Short mmCIF file of C-alpha atoms in Angstrom, two decimals:
data_model
loop_
_atom_site.label_atom_id
_atom_site.label_comp_id
_atom_site.label_asym_id
_atom_site.label_seq_id
_atom_site.Cartn_x
_atom_site.Cartn_y
_atom_site.Cartn_z
CA UNK E 273 -158.67 -104.73 121.59
CA UNK E 274 -159.28 -101.17 122.80
CA UNK E 275 -156.55 -98.68 123.41
CA UNK E 276 -156.25 -96.80 126.71
CA UNK E 277 -157.27 -93.12 126.67
CA UNK E 278 -154.56 -91.91 129.22
CA UNK E 279 -154.19 -88.84 127.28
CA UNK E 280 -155.12 -87.32 123.92
CA UNK E 281 -152.88 -89.13 121.56
CA UNK E 282 -151.64 -87.90 118.29
CA UNK E 283 -152.65 -89.45 115.04
CA UNK E 284 -150.06 -90.99 112.74
CA UNK E 285 -148.68 -88.25 110.50
CA UNK E 286 -147.49 -88.37 106.95
CA UNK E 287 -144.56 -86.17 106.20
CA UNK E 288 -145.53 -83.02 104.31
CA UNK E 289 -142.84 -81.72 101.81
CA UNK E 290 -140.71 -78.97 103.29
CA UNK E 291 -141.56 -76.71 100.36
CA UNK E 292 -145.14 -76.44 101.72
CA UNK E 293 -144.05 -74.97 104.99
CA UNK E 294 -141.62 -72.63 103.29
CA UNK E 295 -144.36 -71.59 100.87
CA UNK E 296 -146.82 -70.81 103.68
CA UNK E 297 -144.51 -68.20 105.16
CA UNK E 298 -143.07 -66.86 101.89
CA UNK E 299 -146.03 -64.73 100.64
CA UNK E 300 -145.81 -62.30 103.57
CA UNK E 301 -142.03 -62.48 103.46
CA UNK E 302 -141.83 -61.61 99.76
CA UNK E 303 -144.06 -58.52 100.30
CA UNK E 304 -141.41 -57.50 102.81
CA UNK E 305 -138.70 -58.16 100.25
CA UNK E 306 -140.29 -55.61 97.76
CA UNK E 307 -139.98 -52.93 100.37
CA UNK E 308 -136.59 -54.08 101.45
CA UNK E 309 -135.22 -54.05 97.88
CA UNK E 310 -136.21 -50.38 97.47
CA UNK E 311 -134.38 -49.41 100.58
CA UNK E 312 -131.37 -51.35 99.44
CA UNK E 313 -130.85 -48.90 96.55
CA UNK E 314 -130.07 -46.19 99.11
CA UNK E 315 -127.83 -48.26 101.24
CA UNK E 316 -126.49 -51.48 99.64
CA UNK E 317 -124.49 -52.45 102.71
CA UNK E 318 -126.08 -54.94 105.14
CA UNK E 319 -127.57 -53.35 108.23
CA UNK E 320 -124.99 -55.46 110.19
CA UNK E 321 -122.30 -52.91 109.35
CA UNK E 322 -124.06 -50.32 111.40
CA UNK E 323 -123.91 -52.51 114.62
CA UNK E 324 -121.11 -52.59 116.99
CA UNK E 325 -120.19 -55.66 118.99
CA UNK E 326 -117.89 -56.52 121.80
CA UNK E 327 -116.12 -59.61 120.47
CA UNK E 328 -115.65 -61.50 123.63
CA UNK E 329 -118.89 -60.62 125.50
CA UNK E 330 -120.79 -63.62 126.70
CA UNK E 331 -124.43 -63.47 127.74
CA UNK E 332 -124.78 -66.01 130.55
CA UNK E 333 -128.02 -67.29 132.01
CA UNK E 334 -129.57 -66.31 128.73
CA UNK E 335 -133.35 -66.29 128.50
CA UNK E 336 -134.16 -66.30 124.75
CA UNK E 337 -137.78 -64.97 125.35
CA UNK E 338 -136.42 -61.99 127.28
CA UNK E 339 -133.58 -61.43 124.92
CA UNK E 340 -135.92 -61.22 121.96
CA UNK E 341 -137.78 -58.32 123.71
CA UNK E 342 -134.55 -56.22 123.67
CA UNK E 343 -134.37 -53.47 121.02
CA UNK E 344 -130.99 -54.91 120.00
CA UNK E 345 -132.05 -58.52 120.17
CA UNK E 346 -129.61 -60.93 118.48
CA UNK E 347 -132.04 -63.81 118.57
CA UNK E 348 -134.73 -61.69 116.82
CA UNK E 349 -132.30 -60.62 114.12
CA UNK E 350 -131.44 -64.32 113.48
CA UNK E 351 -135.12 -65.32 113.52
CA UNK E 352 -136.11 -62.58 111.08
CA UNK E 353 -133.18 -63.46 108.70
CA UNK E 354 -134.25 -67.09 108.77
CA UNK E 355 -137.83 -66.27 107.81
CA UNK E 356 -136.70 -64.01 104.99
CA UNK E 357 -134.10 -66.55 103.79
CA UNK E 358 -136.72 -69.33 103.63
CA UNK E 359 -138.72 -67.19 101.15
CA UNK E 360 -135.52 -66.72 98.98
CA UNK E 361 -134.92 -70.47 99.03
CA UNK E 362 -138.37 -71.05 97.49
CA UNK E 363 -137.71 -68.26 94.98
CA UNK E 364 -134.35 -69.66 94.04
CA UNK E 365 -135.74 -73.18 93.49
CA UNK E 366 -138.54 -71.76 91.42
CA UNK E 367 -135.92 -69.99 89.26
CA UNK E 368 -133.87 -73.24 89.03
CA UNK E 369 -130.96 -71.62 90.88
CA UNK E 370 -130.36 -74.77 92.94
CA UNK E 371 -126.79 -73.95 93.96
CA UNK E 372 -127.79 -70.65 95.54
CA UNK E 373 -130.84 -72.38 97.18
CA UNK E 374 -128.49 -74.86 98.67
CA UNK E 375 -126.22 -72.19 100.11
CA UNK E 376 -129.04 -70.28 101.74
CA UNK E 377 -130.48 -73.57 103.22
CA UNK E 378 -127.09 -74.34 104.67
CA UNK E 379 -126.89 -70.93 106.35
CA UNK E 380 -130.47 -71.36 107.60
CA UNK E 381 -129.50 -74.56 109.37
CA UNK E 382 -126.42 -72.89 110.81
CA UNK E 383 -128.54 -70.02 112.28
CA UNK E 384 -131.19 -72.47 113.59
CA UNK E 385 -128.53 -74.56 115.32
CA UNK E 386 -127.08 -71.37 116.93
CA UNK E 387 -130.47 -70.48 118.28
CA UNK E 388 -131.17 -73.90 119.49
CA UNK E 389 -127.81 -74.21 121.28
CA UNK E 390 -128.34 -70.83 122.87
CA UNK E 391 -131.70 -71.89 124.29
CA UNK E 392 -130.29 -75.20 125.57
CA UNK E 393 -127.04 -74.07 127.16
CA UNK E 394 -128.40 -70.55 128.10
CA UNK E 395 -125.32 -68.77 126.80
CA UNK E 396 -124.64 -66.85 123.60
CA UNK E 397 -121.38 -65.13 122.55
CA UNK E 398 -121.58 -62.01 120.43
CA UNK E 399 -118.68 -63.39 118.36
CA UNK E 400 -120.60 -66.38 117.06
CA UNK E 401 -123.86 -64.43 116.67
CA UNK E 402 -122.12 -61.60 114.75
CA UNK E 403 -120.57 -64.21 112.36
CA UNK E 404 -123.88 -65.91 111.74
CA UNK E 405 -125.73 -62.58 111.15
CA UNK E 406 -123.03 -61.33 108.90
CA UNK E 407 -122.93 -64.52 106.73
CA UNK E 408 -126.72 -64.60 106.35
CA UNK E 409 -126.87 -60.85 105.54
CA UNK E 410 -124.35 -61.24 102.76
CA UNK E 411 -126.45 -64.04 101.21
CA UNK E 412 -129.63 -62.02 101.50
CA UNK E 413 -127.96 -59.00 99.95
CA UNK E 414 -126.81 -61.27 97.13
CA UNK E 415 -130.31 -62.62 96.62
CA UNK E 416 -131.74 -59.10 96.29
CA UNK E 417 -129.16 -58.34 93.58
CA UNK E 418 -130.37 -61.34 91.51
CA UNK E 419 -133.47 -59.20 90.68
CA UNK E 420 -136.09 -61.91 91.10
CA UNK E 421 -139.47 -60.87 89.60
CA UNK E 422 -141.27 -60.60 93.01
CA UNK E 423 -144.72 -59.79 91.63
CA UNK E 424 -144.81 -62.80 89.30
CA UNK E 425 -143.27 -65.01 92.00
CA UNK E 426 -145.99 -63.91 94.45
CA UNK E 427 -148.78 -64.99 92.10
CA UNK E 428 -147.10 -68.30 91.38
CA UNK E 429 -146.54 -69.01 95.10
CA UNK E 430 -150.11 -68.07 95.94
CA UNK E 431 -151.38 -70.66 93.39
CA UNK E 432 -148.99 -73.19 94.72
CA UNK E 433 -149.90 -72.57 98.30
CA UNK E 434 -153.65 -73.11 97.54
CA UNK E 435 -152.91 -76.32 95.71
CA UNK E 436 -150.59 -77.67 98.40
CA UNK E 437 -153.05 -76.75 101.15
CA UNK E 438 -155.73 -78.75 99.46
CA UNK E 439 -153.38 -81.65 99.08
CA UNK E 440 -152.28 -81.37 102.72
CA UNK E 441 -155.81 -81.30 104.09
CA UNK E 442 -156.71 -84.39 102.00
CA UNK E 443 -153.57 -86.21 102.99
CA UNK E 444 -154.02 -85.22 106.71
CA UNK E 445 -157.55 -86.47 106.82
CA UNK E 446 -156.64 -89.80 105.21
CA UNK E 447 -153.54 -90.08 107.44
CA UNK E 448 -155.55 -89.47 110.60
CA UNK E 449 -158.30 -91.88 109.47
CA UNK E 450 -156.08 -94.74 108.41
CA UNK E 451 -153.58 -94.20 111.25
CA UNK E 452 -156.40 -94.45 113.80
CA UNK E 453 -157.73 -97.61 112.25
CA UNK E 454 -154.26 -99.19 112.26
CA UNK E 455 -153.79 -98.31 115.91
CA UNK E 456 -157.03 -99.84 116.91
CA UNK E 457 -156.64 -103.14 115.07
CA UNK E 458 -156.40 -106.40 116.94
CA UNK E 459 -153.52 -108.21 115.44
CA UNK E 460 -154.27 -111.80 114.40
CA UNK E 461 -151.59 -113.10 116.82
CA UNK E 462 -153.22 -111.40 119.80
CA UNK E 463 -156.61 -112.73 118.86
CA UNK E 464 -155.22 -116.15 118.42
CA UNK E 465 -153.46 -116.03 121.86
CA UNK E 466 -156.72 -115.17 123.58
CA UNK E 467 -158.53 -118.09 121.94
CA UNK E 468 -155.76 -120.61 122.72
CA UNK E 469 -155.47 -119.51 126.37
CA UNK E 470 -159.26 -119.83 126.80
CA UNK E 471 -159.10 -123.41 125.48
CA UNK E 472 -156.20 -124.21 127.66
CA UNK E 473 -157.87 -122.89 130.75
CA UNK E 474 -160.92 -125.13 130.39
CA UNK E 475 -158.80 -128.07 129.26
CA UNK E 476 -156.21 -127.91 132.08
CA UNK E 477 -157.76 -128.11 135.57
CA UNK E 478 -154.33 -127.57 137.08
CA UNK E 479 -154.36 -123.98 135.94
CA UNK E 480 -157.62 -123.32 137.82
CA UNK E 481 -156.29 -124.97 140.94
CA UNK E 482 -153.31 -122.56 140.93
CA UNK E 483 -155.54 -119.56 141.46
CA UNK E 484 -157.84 -121.15 144.04
CA UNK E 485 -157.64 -121.43 147.85
CA UNK E 486 -154.27 -119.76 148.49
CA UNK E 487 -154.70 -117.94 151.80
CA UNK E 488 -151.17 -116.58 151.59
CA UNK E 489 -151.97 -114.89 148.34
CA UNK E 490 -155.20 -113.41 149.79
CA UNK E 491 -153.27 -111.92 152.64
CA UNK E 492 -150.73 -110.32 150.22
CA UNK E 493 -153.50 -108.67 148.30
CA UNK E 494 -154.40 -106.60 151.40
CA UNK E 495 -150.98 -106.17 152.92
CA UNK E 496 -150.12 -102.42 152.86
CA UNK E 497 -146.44 -103.22 153.63
CA UNK E 498 -146.14 -104.54 150.08
CA UNK E 499 -145.86 -102.70 146.77
CA UNK E 500 -149.19 -102.65 145.07
CA UNK E 501 -149.57 -101.92 141.28
CA UNK E 502 -152.77 -101.87 139.28
CA UNK E 503 -153.36 -102.23 135.53
CA UNK E 504 -156.71 -101.96 133.74
CA UNK E 505 -156.45 -103.65 130.40
CA UNK E 506 -157.86 -106.19 127.85
CA UNK E 507 -154.50 -106.68 126.23
CA UNK E 508 -152.96 -109.90 127.59
CA UNK E 509 -149.59 -109.58 125.99
CA UNK E 510 -149.14 -105.84 126.83
CA UNK E 511 -150.18 -106.45 130.45
CA UNK E 512 -147.70 -109.35 130.56
CA UNK E 513 -144.88 -106.99 129.50
CA UNK E 514 -145.79 -104.56 132.32
CA UNK E 515 -145.73 -107.29 134.95
CA UNK E 516 -142.63 -109.01 133.55
CA UNK E 517 -140.55 -105.81 133.20
CA UNK E 518 -141.55 -104.72 136.72
CA UNK E 519 -140.57 -108.16 138.12
CA UNK E 520 -137.23 -108.32 136.34
CA UNK E 521 -136.20 -104.89 137.36
CA UNK E 522 -137.42 -105.13 140.97
CA UNK E 523 -134.91 -105.55 143.78
CA UNK E 524 -137.43 -107.56 145.74
CA UNK E 525 -140.13 -109.08 143.42
CA UNK E 526 -141.59 -111.08 146.29
CA UNK E 527 -142.96 -107.85 147.70
CA UNK E 528 -144.57 -106.83 144.40
CA UNK E 529 -148.38 -107.31 143.97
CA UNK E 530 -150.11 -106.71 140.74
CA UNK E 531 -153.89 -106.17 140.58
CA UNK E 532 -155.13 -106.65 137.04
CA UNK E 533 -158.66 -105.69 136.05
CA UNK E 534 -160.08 -106.64 132.70
CA UNK E 535 -163.47 -107.35 130.98
CA UNK E 536 -165.45 -110.51 130.64
CA UNK E 537 -164.02 -111.41 127.19
CA UNK E 538 -160.35 -111.18 128.35
CA UNK E 539 -160.91 -112.50 131.91
CA UNK E 540 -160.46 -116.15 131.26
CA UNK E 541 -157.41 -115.97 128.96
CA UNK E 542 -155.86 -113.35 131.23
CA UNK E 543 -156.14 -115.75 134.21
CA UNK E 544 -154.81 -118.58 132.15
CA UNK E 545 -151.68 -116.67 131.01
CA UNK E 546 -150.75 -115.52 134.54
CA UNK E 547 -151.43 -118.94 136.03
CA UNK E 548 -149.13 -120.76 133.59
CA UNK E 549 -146.24 -118.28 133.73
CA UNK E 550 -144.02 -117.35 136.70
CA UNK E 551 -142.84 -113.70 137.09
CA UNK E 552 -140.07 -114.11 139.64
CA UNK E 553 -142.47 -114.60 142.54
CA UNK E 554 -144.66 -111.51 141.85
CA UNK E 555 -148.16 -111.96 143.12
CA UNK E 556 -150.86 -111.38 140.49
CA UNK E 557 -154.57 -110.97 140.98
CA UNK E 558 -156.94 -110.97 138.01
CA UNK E 559 -160.54 -109.50 138.26
CA UNK E 560 -163.23 -108.40 135.79
CA UNK E 561 -165.02 -105.08 136.26
CA UNK E 562 -168.35 -106.60 135.57
CA UNK E 563 -168.21 -108.24 139.04
CA UNK E 564 -168.05 -104.93 140.91
CA UNK E 565 -171.45 -104.49 142.38
CA UNK E 566 -171.09 -100.79 142.98
CA UNK E 567 -170.37 -100.24 139.27
CA UNK E 568 -173.74 -99.19 138.04
CA UNK E 569 -175.35 -96.26 136.23
CA UNK E 570 -176.96 -94.83 139.37
CA UNK E 571 -173.52 -94.36 141.04
CA UNK E 572 -171.26 -93.85 138.03
CA UNK E 573 -172.28 -90.85 135.81
CA UNK E 574 -169.91 -91.78 133.01
CA UNK E 575 -171.45 -95.21 132.83
CA UNK E 576 -174.85 -93.79 132.36
CA UNK E 577 -173.46 -91.52 129.64
CA UNK E 578 -171.66 -94.35 127.93
CA UNK E 579 -174.95 -96.37 127.79
CA UNK E 580 -176.85 -93.45 126.35
CA UNK E 581 -177.89 -94.06 122.74
CA UNK E 582 -177.10 -90.46 121.68
CA UNK E 583 -173.62 -90.80 123.08
CA UNK E 584 -173.06 -94.08 121.33
CA UNK E 585 -174.44 -92.64 118.02
CA UNK E 586 -172.07 -89.68 118.42
CA UNK E 587 -169.07 -91.92 118.51
CA UNK E 588 -170.11 -94.58 115.98
CA UNK E 589 -171.92 -92.48 113.38
CA UNK E 590 -169.46 -89.53 113.10
CA UNK E 591 -172.26 -87.33 111.75
CA UNK E 592 -173.56 -85.49 114.76
CA UNK E 593 -171.61 -82.24 114.34
CA UNK E 594 -170.87 -82.02 110.60
CA UNK E 595 -167.49 -83.49 111.19
CA UNK E 596 -166.12 -80.61 113.24
CA UNK E 597 -164.88 -82.90 116.03
CA UNK E 598 -161.48 -84.35 115.33
CA UNK E 599 -161.43 -88.09 114.53
CA UNK E 600 -159.37 -89.06 117.52
CA UNK E 601 -162.14 -87.72 119.87
CA UNK E 602 -164.79 -89.67 118.07
CA UNK E 603 -163.14 -93.07 118.70
CA UNK E 604 -165.45 -95.66 120.20
CA UNK E 605 -162.59 -96.66 122.49
CA UNK E 606 -163.86 -93.99 124.91
CA UNK E 607 -166.89 -96.13 125.43
CA UNK E 608 -164.86 -98.68 127.37
CA UNK E 609 -165.31 -98.73 131.13
CA UNK E 610 -161.74 -99.90 131.55
CA UNK E 611 -160.65 -96.39 130.59
CA UNK E 612 -162.64 -94.80 133.38
CA UNK E 613 -161.92 -97.26 136.24
CA UNK E 614 -158.81 -95.23 137.30
CA UNK E 615 -161.21 -92.77 138.94
CA UNK E 616 -162.59 -95.51 141.24
CA UNK E 617 -159.40 -97.13 142.46
CA UNK E 618 -160.45 -96.79 146.14
CA UNK E 619 -163.61 -98.61 145.39
CA UNK E 620 -161.77 -101.28 143.37
CA UNK E 621 -159.21 -101.82 146.21
CA UNK E 622 -160.94 -100.88 149.44
CA UNK E 623 -158.18 -102.44 151.65
CA UNK E 624 -155.26 -100.55 150.04
CA UNK E 625 -153.68 -97.29 151.16
CA UNK E 626 -151.26 -96.51 148.31
CA UNK E 627 -151.11 -97.87 144.86
CA UNK E 628 -149.14 -97.20 141.71
CA UNK E 629 -151.26 -97.08 138.50
CA UNK E 630 -149.66 -98.23 135.28
CA UNK E 631 -151.06 -98.07 131.75
CA UNK E 632 -150.68 -101.21 129.64
CA UNK E 633 -148.50 -99.46 127.06
CA UNK E 634 -145.59 -98.86 129.43
CA UNK E 635 -142.35 -100.71 130.07
CA UNK E 636 -140.74 -100.64 133.51
CA UNK E 637 -136.99 -99.79 133.17
CA UNK E 638 -135.94 -99.62 136.83
CA UNK E 639 -136.86 -100.63 140.27
CA UNK E 640 -140.03 -98.77 141.40
CA UNK E 641 -140.04 -99.48 145.11
CA UNK E 642 -138.94 -95.90 145.89
CA UNK E 643 -142.26 -94.60 144.51
CA UNK E 644 -143.99 -95.92 147.62
CA UNK E 645 -141.91 -93.77 150.03
CA UNK E 646 -142.26 -90.46 148.10
CA UNK E 647 -143.87 -87.85 150.25
CA UNK E 648 -146.88 -86.41 148.25
CA UNK E 649 -147.16 -83.55 150.74
CA UNK E 650 -150.82 -84.22 151.43
CA UNK E 651 -151.71 -84.50 147.76
CA UNK E 652 -153.64 -87.39 146.22
CA UNK E 653 -151.82 -87.92 142.90
CA UNK E 654 -148.09 -88.09 142.23
CA UNK E 655 -147.46 -87.53 138.51
CA UNK E 656 -144.89 -86.19 136.04
CA UNK E 657 -145.76 -82.79 134.60
CA UNK E 658 -145.75 -82.38 130.87
CA UNK E 659 -145.71 -78.62 130.46
CA UNK E 660 -142.05 -78.43 129.68
CA UNK E 661 -143.51 -77.99 126.11
CA UNK E 662 -146.06 -75.27 125.52
CA UNK E 663 -148.83 -77.52 124.24
CA UNK E 664 -149.35 -79.45 127.54
CA UNK E 665 -151.09 -76.83 129.61
CA UNK E 666 -154.75 -76.83 130.71
CA UNK E 667 -156.05 -74.66 127.97
CA UNK E 668 -155.10 -77.21 125.34
CA UNK E 669 -157.45 -79.81 126.89
CA UNK E 670 -160.35 -77.88 128.21
CA UNK E 671 -162.95 -75.52 126.72
CA UNK E 672 -162.10 -72.06 128.26
CA UNK E 673 -164.96 -70.40 126.44
CA UNK E 674 -167.18 -72.05 128.99
CA UNK E 675 -167.61 -69.90 132.17
CA UNK E 676 -167.45 -72.91 134.49
CA UNK E 677 -164.03 -73.84 133.28
CA UNK E 678 -162.77 -70.23 133.00
CA UNK E 679 -163.77 -69.35 136.58
CA UNK E 680 -162.22 -72.47 138.19
CA UNK E 681 -159.00 -73.34 136.43
CA UNK E 682 -155.80 -71.47 135.47
CA UNK E 683 -155.39 -71.94 131.70
CA UNK E 684 -151.64 -71.89 132.06
CA UNK E 685 -151.58 -74.51 134.80
CA UNK E 686 -149.19 -77.48 134.02
CA UNK E 687 -150.73 -80.60 132.62
CA UNK E 688 -149.54 -83.97 133.71
CA UNK E 689 -149.64 -87.49 132.44
CA UNK E 690 -151.64 -90.68 133.23
CA UNK E 691 -149.62 -93.79 132.71
CA UNK E 692 -147.47 -93.91 135.84
CA UNK E 693 -149.24 -92.34 138.84
CA UNK E 694 -148.85 -92.76 142.61
CA UNK E 695 -152.19 -92.49 144.36
CA UNK E 696 -152.58 -91.91 148.06
CA UNK E 697 -155.86 -93.68 148.67
CA UNK E 698 -156.14 -92.52 152.21
CA UNK E 699 -156.08 -88.86 151.12
CA UNK E 700 -158.32 -89.81 148.19
CA UNK E 701 -161.05 -91.04 150.44
CA UNK E 702 -160.59 -88.15 152.92
CA UNK E 703 -161.00 -85.54 150.16
CA UNK E 704 -163.81 -87.47 148.37
CA UNK E 705 -161.92 -87.19 144.99
CA UNK E 706 -164.35 -89.52 143.34
CA UNK E 707 -167.09 -87.13 144.28
CA UNK E 708 -165.18 -84.25 142.57
CA UNK E 709 -164.92 -86.49 139.41
CA UNK E 710 -168.68 -87.12 139.52
CA UNK E 711 -169.34 -83.39 139.85
CA UNK E 712 -167.46 -82.57 136.61
CA UNK E 713 -168.78 -85.59 134.73
CA UNK E 714 -172.34 -84.68 135.43
CA UNK E 715 -171.73 -81.17 134.08
CA UNK E 716 -170.27 -82.48 130.87
CA UNK E 717 -173.21 -84.50 129.65
CA UNK E 718 -173.39 -82.35 126.52
CA UNK E 719 -169.59 -82.57 126.00
CA UNK E 720 -169.14 -78.85 126.17
CA UNK E 721 -166.39 -78.87 128.91
CA UNK E 722 -164.21 -81.46 127.14
CA UNK E 723 -164.57 -84.34 124.71
CA UNK E 724 -164.85 -87.84 126.15
CA UNK E 725 -161.58 -89.21 127.47
CA UNK E 726 -159.79 -89.61 130.74
CA UNK E 727 -157.07 -86.88 130.86
CA UNK E 728 -159.33 -83.85 130.77
CA UNK E 729 -161.52 -84.98 133.61
CA UNK E 730 -158.37 -86.08 135.43
CA UNK E 731 -156.88 -82.59 135.12
CA UNK E 732 -160.14 -81.23 136.66
CA UNK E 733 -160.44 -83.84 139.33
CA UNK E 734 -156.90 -83.70 140.69
CA UNK E 735 -156.54 -79.88 140.24
CA UNK E 736 -154.55 -78.66 143.24
CA UNK E 737 -154.11 -82.32 144.42
CA UNK E 738 -151.21 -83.38 142.24
CA UNK E 739 -147.66 -83.56 143.44
CA UNK E 740 -145.11 -83.16 140.66
CA UNK E 741 -142.61 -86.08 140.41
CA UNK E 742 -139.10 -86.16 138.99
CA UNK E 743 -139.45 -86.39 135.16
CA UNK E 744 -137.17 -89.45 135.08
CA UNK E 745 -139.93 -91.52 136.79
CA UNK E 746 -142.10 -91.33 133.63
CA UNK E 747 -140.77 -90.84 130.13
CA UNK E 748 -143.38 -90.23 127.48
CA UNK E 749 -143.57 -90.16 123.70
CA UNK E 750 -142.23 -93.50 122.55
CA UNK E 751 -145.42 -94.09 120.60
CA UNK E 752 -145.44 -91.06 118.43
CA UNK E 753 -142.10 -89.03 118.43
CA UNK E 754 -138.38 -89.15 118.88
CA UNK E 755 -137.29 -89.12 122.52
CA UNK E 756 -133.83 -88.09 123.79
CA UNK E 757 -131.73 -91.25 124.29
CA UNK E 758 -130.50 -89.89 127.62
CA UNK E 759 -134.11 -89.62 128.86
CA UNK E 760 -134.74 -93.27 127.90
CA UNK E 761 -131.56 -94.42 129.63
CA UNK E 762 -132.46 -92.55 132.85
CA UNK E 763 -136.18 -93.33 132.71
CA UNK E 764 -137.85 -95.61 135.21
CA UNK E 765 -141.13 -96.04 133.21
CA UNK E 766 -141.07 -95.75 129.46
CA UNK E 767 -144.49 -94.88 128.01
CA UNK E 768 -145.50 -95.80 124.44
CA UNK E 769 -148.30 -93.24 124.46
CA UNK E 770 -149.57 -92.45 120.93
CA UNK E 771 -150.77 -94.60 118.07
CA UNK E 772 -147.52 -96.44 117.37
CA UNK E 773 -147.72 -99.17 119.85
CA UNK E 774 -144.79 -101.67 120.02
CA UNK E 775 -147.03 -104.66 119.44
CA UNK E 776 -148.28 -103.25 116.19
CA UNK E 777 -146.63 -103.27 112.77
CA UNK E 778 -146.76 -99.42 112.76
CA UNK E 779 -144.75 -99.16 115.93
CA UNK E 780 -141.52 -97.17 115.84
CA UNK E 781 -138.80 -99.75 114.98
CA UNK E 782 -135.95 -98.26 117.10
CA UNK E 783 -138.09 -98.42 120.22
CA UNK E 784 -139.65 -101.89 119.75
CA UNK E 785 -136.67 -103.73 121.33
CA UNK E 786 -137.29 -101.84 124.62
CA UNK E 787 -140.63 -103.63 124.81
CA UNK E 788 -139.85 -106.89 122.99
CA UNK E 789 -137.06 -107.86 125.43
CA UNK E 790 -139.77 -108.65 127.93
CA UNK E 791 -141.62 -110.99 125.59
CA UNK E 792 -140.59 -114.65 125.49
CA UNK E 793 -141.30 -115.38 121.79
CA UNK E 794 -140.10 -119.00 122.36
CA UNK E 795 -143.25 -119.58 124.45
CA UNK E 796 -145.23 -122.38 122.74
CA UNK E 797 -148.53 -120.40 122.54
CA UNK E 798 -146.71 -117.38 121.06
CA UNK E 799 -145.02 -119.54 118.44
CA UNK E 800 -148.38 -121.26 117.57
CA UNK E 801 -149.95 -117.80 117.12
CA UNK E 802 -146.99 -116.57 115.01
CA UNK E 803 -146.23 -113.80 117.42
CA UNK E 804 -142.69 -112.52 116.90
#
């Protein structure tokens, strides 16, 4: 089984002890302590005493970034105090003063909560900030009076930092490697299911008859008044969850048409599974991409690249650049054509005008029919933007040291997510979007613009052609991080992007029920394959 490359996904991480992070910032902070302690001899009172506050003043519509630029910034005072306090926590622990370390840690948490709440609710009262600054200042003043041997502590911390950095690098490398292996494994149950379904297909002629000669079905596959979804996958069970969850949450499942594209190996068992199971009247078509006559190296640049021996050696050997490329970008999953078919949807479905693309690691949580009436304002791609957090902008995915990238794309442009996308195929054909994709693929033969994958070329291809959708349509992160329960409750499509897929043992336990509720574990074949 190969995982989809809808986006760069984060490796499984092992938790690094908090003392490492505190240690990393403490060396610089302790140098500051030495200077601060000298000044404290002249004025032992906390600097807070020199400040004056209006007790009931409330800063509304607060922008934390702008506030920190102010000469009298409260947020910056709190942030500086937190950094200094973390250094004292390390020193206190090293000196076996655990009670004092606990008191400082508690005040650090209080200050962090205050800053977090201020950023969230966009208000900050001077009364609560004054109290937090005063309480922390008193603890820092007390820490200075304990006369820690700063010079000795600095040397000890430097040695510890070096040791911990070596341990962290080693643990990180092993975590990334083993996490990637775990994420790519084909569970025995899924392998068993494929084998049994193939056997059942050739043994039971009734299954084959179900998918043959239905003119009504053929008409539905081209009827643009219906709701057309497409999934490109070789994972039978995951694809079944996508179809089943869409059907069960649809207000009118009879109008839903699923176009499934897989490879030769999964083609027969995929057909068997969807022939023997009923999904509330949803129409399902199964194809294999090897049957597409237009899909050849002369037309598809990435196919030519994927067949290149140097490219394959790059991904399988792992020795072509002295290990400088992160492991996740060297994953042979990027050699799968199923990952790249999303750029050829108009060719795959020539009769369709609009289609919703779904990854196989999503669960549909609500009715999606409204997606087909969304006005894309002349754009080709409707997607949820992901730049609410700083690390999802264009410069994180593309090589801006390359002049071709630098001259064409704003580095701070918002990234967006593959996984749930509305594509206007009429506009796609009119604007020759596939041609744009070919242009960038042909210039990335040497992998200098981006590493192989589908999100970076997607960002280039649909630049200026993407309409932002309401974030509730597509909730990401269930495969690698904690997600706000309110987002999950309101989300229409829940995406298990990341390594921790719900069908794997390493999946996040609290999110697995969201996926498993759409799997009938009492099905005879699932029981025979011990899938539970």
